[in-house]
Coordinates of C-alpha atoms in Angstrom, one line a residue:
Chain Z
M226 CA 0.1 0.0 0.0
D227 CA 1.4 3.4 -0.9
A228 CA 1.3 5.8 2.1
A229 CA 2.5 9.1 3.3
L230 CA 4.2 9.8 6.4
L231 CA 3.6 13.4 7.5
I232 CA 5.6 14.8 10.3
D233 CA 5.2 17.8 12.6
F234 CA 8.1 18.6 14.6
G235 CA 6.2 20.8 17.0
S236 CA 7.8 22.9 19.8
T237 CA 6.5 20.4 22.5
Y238 CA 5.3 17.3 20.7
T239 CA 6.5 15.5 17.4
K240 CA 3.3 14.5 15.8
L241 CA 3.1 11.7 13.2
T242 CA 0.2 11.1 10.7
A243 CA 0.3 8.1 8.3
V244 CA -2.1 8.4 5.4
D245 CA -3.2 5.8 3.0
L246 CA -2.8 7.5 -0.2
E247 CA -4.9 5.0 -2.3
N248 CA -8.0 4.9 0.0
E249 CA -7.5 8.4 1.3
E250 CA -7.8 7.5 4.8
I251 CA -5.7 8.4 7.9
L252 CA -4.1 5.2 9.0
A253 CA -2.9 6.2 12.3
T254 CA -1.5 9.2 14.3
A255 CA 1.1 9.1 17.2
K256 CA 3.1 11.7 19.2
D257 CA 6.0 12.0 21.5
L258 CA 7.9 14.7 23.1
T259 CA 10.2 16.7 20.7
T260 CA 13.8 16.3 21.4
V261 CA 15.6 19.1 20.1
Q262 CA 18.1 19.5 22.7
T263 CA 19.7 16.2 22.1
D264 CA 18.8 14.7 18.8
I265 CA 15.5 15.5 17.1
M266 CA 15.5 12.0 15.7
I267 CA 15.2 10.5 19.4
G268 CA 11.7 11.9 19.8
F269 CA 10.8 11.0 16.3
N270 CA 11.7 7.3 16.6
K271 CA 9.8 7.1 19.9
A272 CA 6.6 8.4 18.2
F273 CA 7.3 6.0 15.1
D274 CA 7.3 3.1 17.6
K275 CA 4.1 4.2 18.8
L276 CA 2.9 4.3 15.4
K277 CA 4.1 0.8 14.5
E278 CA 2.1 -0.5 17.5
K279 CA -1.1 0.8 15.8
I280 CA -0.6 -0.2 12.2
D281 CA 1.3 -3.0 10.5
L282 CA 3.9 -1.5 8.6
S283 CA 5.0 -4.5 6.7
N284 CA 2.7 -3.9 3.8
V285 CA 2.9 0.0 4.0
N286 CA 5.1 1.6 1.8
F287 CA 5.8 5.4 2.5
V288 CA 6.4 6.9 -0.7
E289 CA 6.3 10.4 0.7
K290 CA 7.7 11.6 4.0
L291 CA 7.3 15.3 4.5
A292 CA 7.6 17.5 7.6
C293 CA 7.0 20.8 9.1
S294 CA 8.5 22.1 12.2
S295 CA 8.0 24.7 14.8
A296 CA 10.9 23.2 17.1
A297 CA 13.5 25.2 18.8
G298 CA 11.3 28.4 18.7
G299 CA 9.9 28.0 15.3
L300 CA 10.8 30.4 12.7
K301 CA 11.6 33.9 14.5
M302 CA 11.6 37.0 12.6
I303 CA 12.1 40.8 12.6
A304 CA 10.1 43.1 10.2
I305 CA 11.4 46.3 9.1
G306 CA 9.4 49.0 7.1
L307 CA 9.1 52.8 6.6
V308 CA 5.7 54.1 8.0
P309 CA 4.4 51.8 10.8
E310 CA 0.8 51.6 9.5
L311 CA 2.1 50.9 5.8
T312 CA 5.2 49.1 4.8
A313 CA 6.1 47.9 8.4
E314 CA 2.6 46.6 8.8
A315 CA 2.8 44.9 5.3
A316 CA 6.1 43.4 6.1
K317 CA 4.7 42.0 9.3
R318 CA 1.9 40.3 7.7
A319 CA 4.1 38.9 5.2
A320 CA 6.2 37.4 7.9
L321 CA 3.1 36.1 9.8
G322 CA 1.9 34.4 6.7
A323 CA 4.9 32.6 6.4
G324 CA 4.6 31.0 9.8
A325 CA 6.8 33.1 11.5
R326 CA 6.9 34.3 15.1
I327 CA 7.5 38.1 15.0
L328 CA 10.0 39.4 17.5
G329 CA 9.8 43.0 16.6
V330 CA 8.5 45.3 13.8
Y331 CA 10.7 48.5 13.1
S332 CA 10.0 51.6 11.1
Y333 CA 11.7 54.6 9.7
E334 CA 15.5 55.0 9.7
L335 CA 17.0 52.4 12.3
T336 CA 19.1 53.6 15.1
K337 CA 22.2 51.9 16.3
H338 CA 20.3 51.4 19.5
E339 CA 17.6 49.7 17.7
M340 CA 20.2 47.7 15.7
D341 CA 21.6 46.4 19.0
E342 CA 18.2 45.6 20.2
I343 CA 17.5 43.6 16.9
L344 CA 20.8 41.7 17.4
S345 CA 20.0 40.9 20.9
K346 CA 16.6 39.2 19.9
N347 CA 18.6 36.7 17.7
P348 CA 16.1 36.4 14.8
D349 CA 16.4 33.7 12.2
I350 CA 15.5 36.0 9.2
I351 CA 14.9 39.8 8.9
L352 CA 12.6 41.1 6.3
L353 CA 13.4 44.5 5.2
A354 CA 10.9 46.5 3.5
G355 CA 10.2 50.4 2.9
G356 CA 8.7 52.6 0.2
T357 CA 6.4 52.0 -2.5
D358 CA 7.7 51.3 -6.1
G359 CA 9.2 54.5 -7.1
G360 CA 8.7 55.9 -3.8
N361 CA 11.0 56.6 -0.7
R362 CA 14.5 55.0 -1.4
D363 CA 16.5 56.7 1.5
C364 CA 15.0 55.0 4.4
I365 CA 15.3 51.2 3.2
I366 CA 19.0 52.1 1.8
H367 CA 20.0 53.6 5.3
N368 CA 18.6 50.5 6.9
A369 CA 20.3 48.1 4.4
K370 CA 23.7 49.9 5.1
L371 CA 23.2 49.5 9.0
L372 CA 22.2 45.9 8.7
A373 CA 25.2 45.2 6.4
K374 CA 27.5 46.5 9.0
Y375 CA 26.1 44.8 12.0
I376 CA 23.8 41.8 11.0
G377 CA 26.5 39.1 10.5
S378 CA 25.2 35.9 9.2
V379 CA 21.3 36.4 9.8
P380 CA 19.6 36.0 6.4
V381 CA 17.9 39.3 5.0
V382 CA 14.7 39.1 2.8
V383 CA 14.6 42.4 0.8
A384 CA 11.0 43.1 -0.3
G385 CA 10.8 47.0 -0.5
N386 CA 11.0 49.7 -3.3
K387 CA 12.1 48.1 -6.5
N388 CA 14.0 51.3 -7.4
A389 CA 16.4 50.7 -4.2
Q390 CA 17.1 47.0 -5.1
E391 CA 20.2 47.4 -7.1
E392 CA 21.8 49.5 -4.7
I393 CA 21.0 47.3 -1.7
E394 CA 22.2 44.4 -3.8
E395 CA 25.7 46.0 -3.9
I396 CA 25.7 46.9 -0.4
F397 CA 24.9 43.6 0.8
K398 CA 27.3 41.8 -1.5
E399 CA 30.1 43.9 -0.5
A400 CA 29.4 43.2 3.2
G401 CA 29.0 39.5 2.6
V402 CA 25.6 39.4 3.9
Y403 CA 23.2 36.4 2.9
F404 CA 20.1 37.9 1.2
K405 CA 17.4 37.3 -1.3
I406 CA 15.6 40.1 -3.2
T407 CA 11.9 39.7 -4.0
E408 CA 9.1 41.8 -4.9
N409 CA 7.9 44.6 -2.8
V410 CA 5.4 43.8 -0.1
M411 CA 3.5 47.1 -0.8
P412 CA 4.1 47.9 -4.5
R413 CA 1.4 50.8 -4.5
L414 CA 0.1 52.5 -1.6
N415 CA -2.3 50.5 0.6
Q416 CA -1.9 47.6 -1.9
I417 CA -0.3 44.6 -0.5
N418 CA 1.6 41.9 -1.9
V419 CA 2.7 39.3 0.5
E420 CA 3.0 36.0 -1.4
P421 CA 6.2 36.7 -3.1
A422 CA 8.0 37.5 0.3
R423 CA 6.3 34.5 1.9
E424 CA 7.7 32.3 -0.7
V425 CA 11.3 33.3 -0.4
I426 CA 11.1 33.2 3.6
R427 CA 10.0 29.6 3.1
E428 CA 13.0 28.9 0.8
I429 CA 15.4 30.4 3.3
F430 CA 13.6 28.3 6.0
M431 CA 14.3 25.2 4.2
E432 CA 17.9 26.1 3.1
K433 CA 19.2 27.6 6.3
I434 CA 17.0 27.5 9.2
V435 CA 16.4 23.9 9.5
E436 CA 20.2 23.4 9.6
A437 CA 20.5 26.0 12.2
K438 CA 18.1 24.4 14.4
G439 CA 19.9 20.9 14.5
M440 CA 17.4 19.2 12.2
K441 CA 19.9 18.2 9.5
K442 CA 19.6 14.7 10.6
A443 CA 15.7 14.6 10.3
E444 CA 16.3 16.0 6.8
S445 CA 18.2 13.1 5.5
F446 CA 15.3 10.7 6.7
V447 CA 12.5 12.8 5.4
R448 CA 12.1 14.5 2.1
G449 CA 12.9 17.9 3.5
I450 CA 11.4 20.0 6.3
L451 CA 9.2 22.1 4.0
M452 CA 7.7 24.8 6.1
P453 CA 7.0 26.2 9.5
T454 CA 4.0 24.6 11.0
P455 CA 2.0 27.5 11.0
A456 CA 2.5 28.0 7.3
A457 CA 1.4 24.3 6.8
V458 CA -1.8 25.0 8.7
L459 CA -2.5 28.0 6.5
K460 CA -1.5 26.2 3.2
A461 CA -4.3 23.5 4.5
A462 CA -6.9 26.2 5.0
R463 CA -6.2 27.8 1.8
V464 CA -6.7 24.5 -0.3
L465 CA -9.9 23.4 1.7
A466 CA -11.4 26.9 0.9
D467 CA -10.6 27.3 -2.5
G468 CA -10.3 23.9 -3.8
T469 CA -8.3 23.1 -7.0
D470 CA -8.9 22.5 -10.5
K471 CA -10.4 19.0 -9.9
E472 CA -11.9 19.1 -6.4
E473 CA -14.2 21.7 -5.1
G474 CA -13.3 23.8 -1.9
I475 CA -15.9 24.3 0.9
G476 CA -15.7 28.2 0.6
E477 CA -14.7 31.0 3.0
L478 CA -13.6 29.8 6.4
I479 CA -11.7 30.8 9.5
I480 CA -9.5 28.5 11.5
I481 CA -8.8 28.9 15.1
D482 CA -5.8 27.2 16.6
I483 CA -5.5 27.4 20.3
G484 CA -2.3 26.4 21.6
G485 CA -0.4 26.5 24.9
A486 CA 1.7 29.6 24.1
T487 CA -0.4 31.4 21.4
T488 CA -3.8 31.5 19.7
D489 CA -3.5 31.6 16.0
V490 CA -6.4 32.7 13.7
H491 CA -6.3 32.1 9.9
S492 CA -8.9 33.4 7.6
I493 CA -9.4 32.7 4.0
A494 CA -11.8 35.4 2.8
S495 CA -11.9 38.5 0.8
G496 CA -13.4 40.3 3.6
E497 CA -15.3 43.0 1.5
P498 CA -17.9 44.9 3.0
S499 CA -20.9 42.8 3.2
K500 CA -23.5 45.7 3.5
A501 CA -24.1 48.6 1.1
G502 CA -22.8 52.1 1.9
V503 CA -19.8 51.3 3.9
T504 CA -16.3 52.9 2.9
L505 CA -13.2 50.8 3.5
R506 CA -10.4 52.3 5.1
G507 CA -6.7 51.4 5.8
L508 CA -4.3 48.9 4.4
Q509 CA -5.6 46.2 2.1
E510 CA -5.9 42.9 3.8
P511 CA -4.5 39.6 2.8
Y512 CA -7.0 37.2 1.2
A513 CA -5.3 34.4 3.4
K514 CA -4.7 36.2 6.6
R515 CA -2.9 34.8 9.7
T516 CA -2.7 36.6 12.8
V517 CA -0.9 35.3 16.2
E518 CA -1.8 36.3 19.6
G519 CA 1.2 35.8 21.6
D520 CA -0.3 36.8 24.9
L521 CA -3.3 34.3 24.6
G522 CA -2.4 30.8 25.6
M523 CA -3.6 27.9 27.7
R524 CA -0.4 27.2 29.5
V525 CA 2.8 29.0 28.7
S526 CA 0.7 32.3 28.2
A527 CA -1.9 31.6 30.8
V528 CA -0.7 34.6 33.0
S529 CA -0.7 37.0 30.0
L530 CA -4.1 35.7 29.1
W531 CA -5.4 36.6 32.5
E532 CA -3.8 40.1 32.2
A533 CA -5.2 40.7 28.8
A534 CA -8.6 39.5 29.5
G535 CA -9.0 40.6 33.2
T536 CA -10.7 38.7 35.9
R537 CA -14.2 39.5 35.1
R538 CA -13.9 38.6 31.5
I539 CA -12.7 35.1 32.3
K540 CA -15.3 34.8 35.3
K541 CA -18.0 35.4 32.7
F542 CA -17.2 32.1 31.0
V543 CA -16.9 30.2 34.4
P544 CA -18.9 31.7 37.1
N545 CA -19.1 29.1 39.7
T546 CA -15.4 28.1 39.5
P547 CA -14.0 27.3 43.0
Y548 CA -10.7 28.8 41.8
E549 CA -9.4 32.2 42.4
I550 CA -8.8 33.3 38.5
E551 CA -5.5 35.0 38.8
D552 CA -3.8 31.9 41.0
R553 CA -5.2 29.4 38.6
C554 CA -3.6 30.9 35.7
R555 CA -0.2 31.2 37.5
Y556 CA -0.7 27.7 38.4
L557 CA -1.3 26.6 34.7
Q558 CA 1.6 28.6 33.7
A559 CA 3.9 26.9 36.0
N560 CA 2.5 23.5 35.1
V561 CA 2.6 23.5 31.4
N562 CA 2.0 19.7 31.1
F563 CA -1.2 19.7 33.1
I564 CA -4.1 17.7 31.6
P565 CA -7.4 18.5 33.2
E566 CA -9.6 15.7 34.5
K567 CA -11.6 16.8 37.4
E568 CA -14.8 18.7 36.2
E569 CA -13.6 22.0 37.6
D570 CA -10.5 21.9 35.7
V571 CA -12.0 21.0 32.6
E572 CA -14.5 23.9 33.0
F573 CA -11.7 26.2 33.5
D574 CA -9.8 25.2 30.7
E575 CA -12.8 25.6 28.6
A576 CA -13.2 29.0 30.0
M577 CA -9.8 29.9 28.9
G578 CA -10.1 28.6 25.5
M579 CA -13.4 30.8 25.1
V580 CA -11.7 33.9 26.2
A581 CA -8.6 33.1 23.9
T582 CA -11.2 32.7 21.0
E583 CA -13.1 35.7 21.8
M584 CA -10.1 37.9 21.9
A585 CA -8.1 36.4 19.2
M586 CA -11.2 36.8 16.8
E587 CA -11.6 40.4 17.9
R588 CA -7.9 41.1 17.0
H589 CA -8.2 39.3 13.6
V590 CA -11.6 40.6 12.1
G591 CA -12.4 44.0 10.8
I592 CA -14.2 46.7 12.9
I593 CA -16.9 48.7 11.8
E594 CA -17.4 52.4 13.0
S595 CA -20.2 55.0 12.4
V596 CA -18.8 58.4 11.8
Y597 CA -21.2 61.4 12.4
T598 CA -20.9 63.9 9.6
P599 CA -22.8 67.0 8.4
M600 CA -24.5 64.4 5.9
G601 CA -25.5 62.1 8.5
I602 CA -24.2 58.8 9.7
I603 CA -21.4 57.0 7.7
Y604 CA -20.0 53.7 8.2
S605 CA -16.3 53.1 7.9
Q606 CA -14.6 49.6 8.0
V607 CA -11.2 48.8 8.8
G608 CA -10.1 45.2 8.4
K609 CA -11.9 42.1 7.1
D610 CA -15.8 41.7 7.1
L611 CA -16.2 38.1 8.0
L612 CA -19.8 38.3 9.0
N613 CA -20.8 35.8 6.3
V614 CA -18.1 33.3 6.5
R615 CA -19.6 29.8 6.6
Y616 CA -17.2 27.7 8.5
L617 CA -15.4 28.1 11.7
I618 CA -13.0 25.2 12.1
G619 CA -11.2 24.7 15.6
T620 CA -7.8 23.1 16.1
G621 CA -5.4 22.8 18.9
G622 CA -5.3 20.7 22.0
V623 CA -8.0 22.2 24.0
I624 CA -10.4 22.0 21.0
V625 CA -9.4 18.4 20.1
H626 CA -9.5 17.0 23.4
S627 CA -12.6 18.9 24.6
Q628 CA -16.1 17.5 25.3
N629 CA -17.5 20.7 24.2
P630 CA -15.6 22.2 21.4
K631 CA -18.6 23.8 20.1
K632 CA -19.1 25.9 23.1
I633 CA -15.5 27.0 23.1
L634 CA -15.5 28.1 19.3
S635 CA -18.9 29.7 19.7
A636 CA -17.3 32.4 21.7
G637 CA -15.7 33.6 18.3
K638 CA -19.2 34.3 16.9
F639 CA -20.6 37.8 16.2
T640 CA -22.6 39.2 19.3
M641 CA -24.8 42.2 19.8
E642 CA -23.0 43.2 22.8
S643 CA -20.0 44.1 20.6
P644 CA -21.5 44.8 17.1
N645 CA -18.6 46.6 15.8
Y646 CA -16.5 43.5 15.4
L647 CA -17.2 41.8 12.0
K648 CA -17.3 38.2 13.3
P649 CA -19.1 35.5 11.5
T650 CA -22.8 35.5 12.6
N651 CA -24.0 32.1 12.1
P652 CA -21.0 29.9 10.9
E653 CA -21.2 26.1 10.9
I654 CA -18.6 24.9 13.5
L655 CA -16.4 22.1 12.4
I656 CA -13.5 20.3 14.4
D657 CA -10.3 19.1 13.4
K658 CA -11.1 15.9 15.4
T659 CA -7.9 13.8 14.3
Y660 CA -5.5 16.9 14.4
I661 CA -4.6 16.7 10.7
L662 CA -4.5 20.1 9.5
S663 CA -0.9 21.0 9.5
A664 CA -0.4 17.3 8.0
M665 CA -2.8 18.2 5.3
G666 CA -1.1 21.4 4.5
L667 CA 2.1 19.3 3.8
L668 CA 0.3 16.7 1.7
A669 CA -1.4 19.5 -0.3
E670 CA 2.1 20.5 -1.4
K671 CA 2.1 17.5 -3.8
Y672 CA -1.5 16.0 -3.7
P673 CA -3.9 19.1 -3.2
D674 CA -6.9 16.8 -4.4
K675 CA -6.3 14.1 -2.0
A676 CA -5.7 16.5 0.9
I677 CA -8.9 18.2 0.2
R678 CA -10.9 15.0 0.1
I679 CA -9.3 13.8 3.3
M680 CA -10.0 17.1 5.2
K681 CA -13.5 17.1 4.0
K682 CA -13.8 13.5 5.5
Y683 CA -12.2 14.1 8.8
I684 CA -12.8 17.6 9.7
V685 CA -16.4 17.2 11.3
K686 CA -19.1 18.8 12.6
A687 CA -18.9 19.5 16.3
Chain P
M97 CA 10.2 59.8 -13.5
S98 CA 7.0 61.6 -13.3
K99 CA 6.0 63.6 -10.2
T100 CA 4.0 61.9 -7.5
I101 CA 1.1 63.6 -5.8
I102 CA -1.0 62.6 -2.8
L103 CA -4.8 63.2 -3.5
G104 CA -7.6 62.8 -1.0
V105 CA -10.6 64.2 0.8
I106 CA -9.9 65.2 4.3
G107 CA -11.7 64.8 7.7
A108 CA -15.3 63.0 7.7
D109 CA -16.1 64.2 4.4
C110 CA -17.1 61.5 1.9
H111 CA -17.6 63.3 -1.4
A112 CA -16.1 60.9 -3.9
V113 CA -17.3 62.3 -7.1
G114 CA -14.8 65.4 -7.2
N115 CA -12.0 63.2 -5.9
K116 CA -12.5 60.9 -9.1
I117 CA -12.6 64.0 -11.3
L118 CA -9.4 65.2 -10.0
D119 CA -7.7 61.8 -10.1
R120 CA -8.5 61.5 -13.8
A121 CA -7.3 65.1 -14.6
F122 CA -4.2 65.0 -12.9
S123 CA -3.5 61.3 -14.0
D124 CA -4.1 62.5 -17.8
A125 CA -1.8 65.4 -17.3
G126 CA 1.1 63.1 -16.5
F127 CA 1.3 62.9 -13.0
N128 CA 1.7 59.8 -10.7
V129 CA -1.5 59.9 -8.7
I130 CA -1.7 58.3 -5.4
N131 CA -5.4 58.6 -4.4
I132 CA -6.2 57.8 -0.8
G133 CA -9.8 58.4 -1.2
V134 CA -12.3 60.2 1.0
M135 CA -12.4 60.5 4.6
C136 CA -8.6 60.6 5.2
S137 CA -6.9 61.9 8.3
Q138 CA -3.9 64.2 8.2
E139 CA -1.8 61.2 9.1
E140 CA -3.0 59.2 6.1
F141 CA -2.0 62.0 3.7
I142 CA 1.5 62.3 5.6
N143 CA 2.2 58.4 5.6
A144 CA 1.3 58.2 2.0
A145 CA 3.6 61.0 1.1
I146 CA 6.4 59.6 3.2
E147 CA 6.1 56.0 1.5
T148 CA 5.8 57.3 -2.0
N149 CA 8.3 60.3 -1.7
A150 CA 5.5 62.6 -3.1
D151 CA 6.3 65.9 -4.1
A152 CA 2.8 67.4 -3.3
I153 CA -0.2 66.7 -1.2
I154 CA -3.6 67.8 -2.6
V155 CA -6.5 68.2 -0.2
S156 CA -10.1 68.3 -1.2
S157 CA -12.9 69.3 1.0
L158 CA -16.5 69.9 0.2
Y159 CA -18.6 69.9 3.4
G160 CA -17.5 73.1 5.0
H161 CA -15.1 71.8 7.6
G162 CA -12.1 71.9 5.6
E163 CA -10.5 74.7 7.7
I164 CA -10.7 72.7 11.0
D165 CA -9.5 69.6 9.2
C166 CA -6.6 71.2 7.4
R167 CA -5.1 73.0 10.6
G168 CA -2.0 71.7 11.6
L169 CA -1.0 69.9 8.5
R170 CA 2.0 71.9 7.7
E171 CA 3.3 71.5 11.1
K172 CA 2.8 67.7 11.0
C173 CA 4.5 67.7 7.5
E174 CA 7.6 69.5 9.0
E175 CA 7.6 67.1 12.0
A176 CA 7.6 64.1 9.5
G177 CA 10.2 65.4 7.5
L178 CA 8.4 66.5 4.5
K179 CA 10.2 69.7 4.3
D180 CA 9.6 71.2 0.8
I181 CA 6.4 69.3 0.1
L182 CA 3.7 71.4 -1.8
L183 CA 0.4 71.6 0.0
Y184 CA -2.8 72.6 -2.1
A185 CA -6.4 72.6 -0.9
G186 CA -9.5 73.3 -2.7
G187 CA -13.4 72.8 -2.6
N188 CA -15.8 74.2 -0.1
L189 CA -13.3 74.9 2.5
V190 CA -15.3 77.0 4.9
V191 CA -19.0 77.3 6.3
G192 CA -21.2 79.8 4.8
K193 CA -20.4 82.6 2.3
Q194 CA -17.4 84.2 3.3
D195 CA -14.9 86.6 1.6
W196 CA -12.7 84.5 -0.4
S197 CA -9.5 86.6 -0.1
E198 CA -9.8 86.2 3.6
V199 CA -10.2 82.4 3.3
E200 CA -7.2 82.4 1.1
K201 CA -5.2 84.5 3.6
R202 CA -6.1 82.1 6.4
F203 CA -5.1 78.9 4.4
K204 CA -1.7 80.7 3.4
E205 CA -0.9 81.5 6.8
M206 CA -1.6 77.7 7.8
G207 CA 1.3 76.8 5.3
F208 CA -0.6 76.1 2.3
N209 CA 1.0 77.1 -1.1
R210 CA -2.1 77.2 -3.2
V211 CA -6.0 77.5 -2.2
Y212 CA -8.8 77.3 -4.7
P213 CA -12.3 78.5 -4.3
P214 CA -15.4 76.4 -5.1
G215 CA -16.0 75.7 -8.8
T216 CA -12.3 76.0 -9.7
S217 CA -11.6 73.9 -12.8
P218 CA -8.9 71.3 -12.4
E219 CA -6.9 72.8 -15.1
I220 CA -6.1 75.5 -13.1
G221 CA -4.5 73.5 -10.3
I222 CA -2.7 71.4 -12.8
K223 CA -1.2 74.5 -14.4
D224 CA -0.1 75.8 -11.0
L225 CA 1.3 72.6 -9.9
K226 CA 3.5 72.2 -13.1
N227 CA 4.7 75.9 -12.5
D228 CA 5.5 75.2 -8.8
L229 CA 7.4 71.9 -9.7
G230 CA 9.3 73.6 -12.6
L231 CA 7.9 71.3 -15.0

């Protein structure tokens, strides 16, 4: 039987998914702790042993072995642009969509002080943008010169004003900087173009970052570490929504991935205003958009979740808890491997999941505001209108293992209490029950039709 | 390379028709028009000018609150390093029927290079701009 072995070297767990390519079925999944400190293959082999217990491998032929990784901190990036709301924001979005964790966003001409700060953050890749095509050149060239002087071996992706490219190329070549040049993240004002930069970031991830994180051994076993895990989830979301030439997609959707450290939201939707008479404002939004909330998580970020939400907001979802909210969050942050079993613990985790969902969605979706003018009320929209998105898909530990995933995800729906947030009004809620989204993103690289059909089969109604 | 201008309607003003006409007229005259549309804040004009390295900012206002909306724009441009950028304004800039020379004087004091009364044809602005930019 021809099968694919899909591997996710996660920050905590290495997860394996074996897929029967002929019958388009999940054969088995298995996981074990990621061992990046010693040798990443130790954890992999342990997980593989578990997989062998579940399926008889004697008649399984793995024709594909593909992997994604967020081990060793994932892909850490710095984004540099010119104006904070414009090219700096566009650069940030490109990096997020490539599956990176953003360590910092910088704008205008960098200072030496900021340069030191960037170096101290130890990024894997720096994305350098600034200026529209034909626009400002001085700023990006100043920043390129500063980077050339101090950055050492950190790879730089240049995605700024095309009229500055050649000069930057010379500056970097002379200084021996490893760099790649691609299309501008903002070729015209307010128009964003993040895909080419995302692609180049991924190339560098495969070439350099995987090696730097001690995963070279894994590379010899698998076909290659294709991308950071969040990029694989976004890829899965995209093929599931859009479909392919042969296989129809399910249409516009949102994926909420609630993890221990962050809550990621992916939306595949145009986000155009759904109501007449609304004017759009601000930077154009990417069709495939990813936001990451580093302060909303179930364990590692439990305290920051409490700080961001406040006691009352959490209490709203779990009014009768015996725990003191702050203490409990501190406890969970200190015990990252805690698995809830008692009813009150399960309830508390669900409440945290709901708060994370509610807040991450508020920060992801567009906001509509009424402006009073001499001509009457006018509505202006900033960001994506996701009111009519049909599917809300949940993934991540708390969702996959919960008895009440629908309850948790419902916190991401539109409410009349805060009508300004353009969240989906009545989406169908689906659950990534077998935890296959990142694996399907990998599979979709080569077998998009199969990936879609498998997702349609395994991502089920809550 | 052609000269870049930022075009937009300031404040809470949503008059889009004149904005489209100006866009067309200035584009046809050979300018690289960056049209930021209606209901734009001063900051949006300035941010657009920085990113695109613009030569002029052309502000439209039709709803009578232009004077309030435009106040401080020159100072903010200075602050943002847009030293020699040309600032033009035109439309129904003030409330009621006021003496035009007074209005023009006030706008010039606010740092605007050119100010146009209601009903000015775009050709006049284009001619002035070419002049001011030495084209």
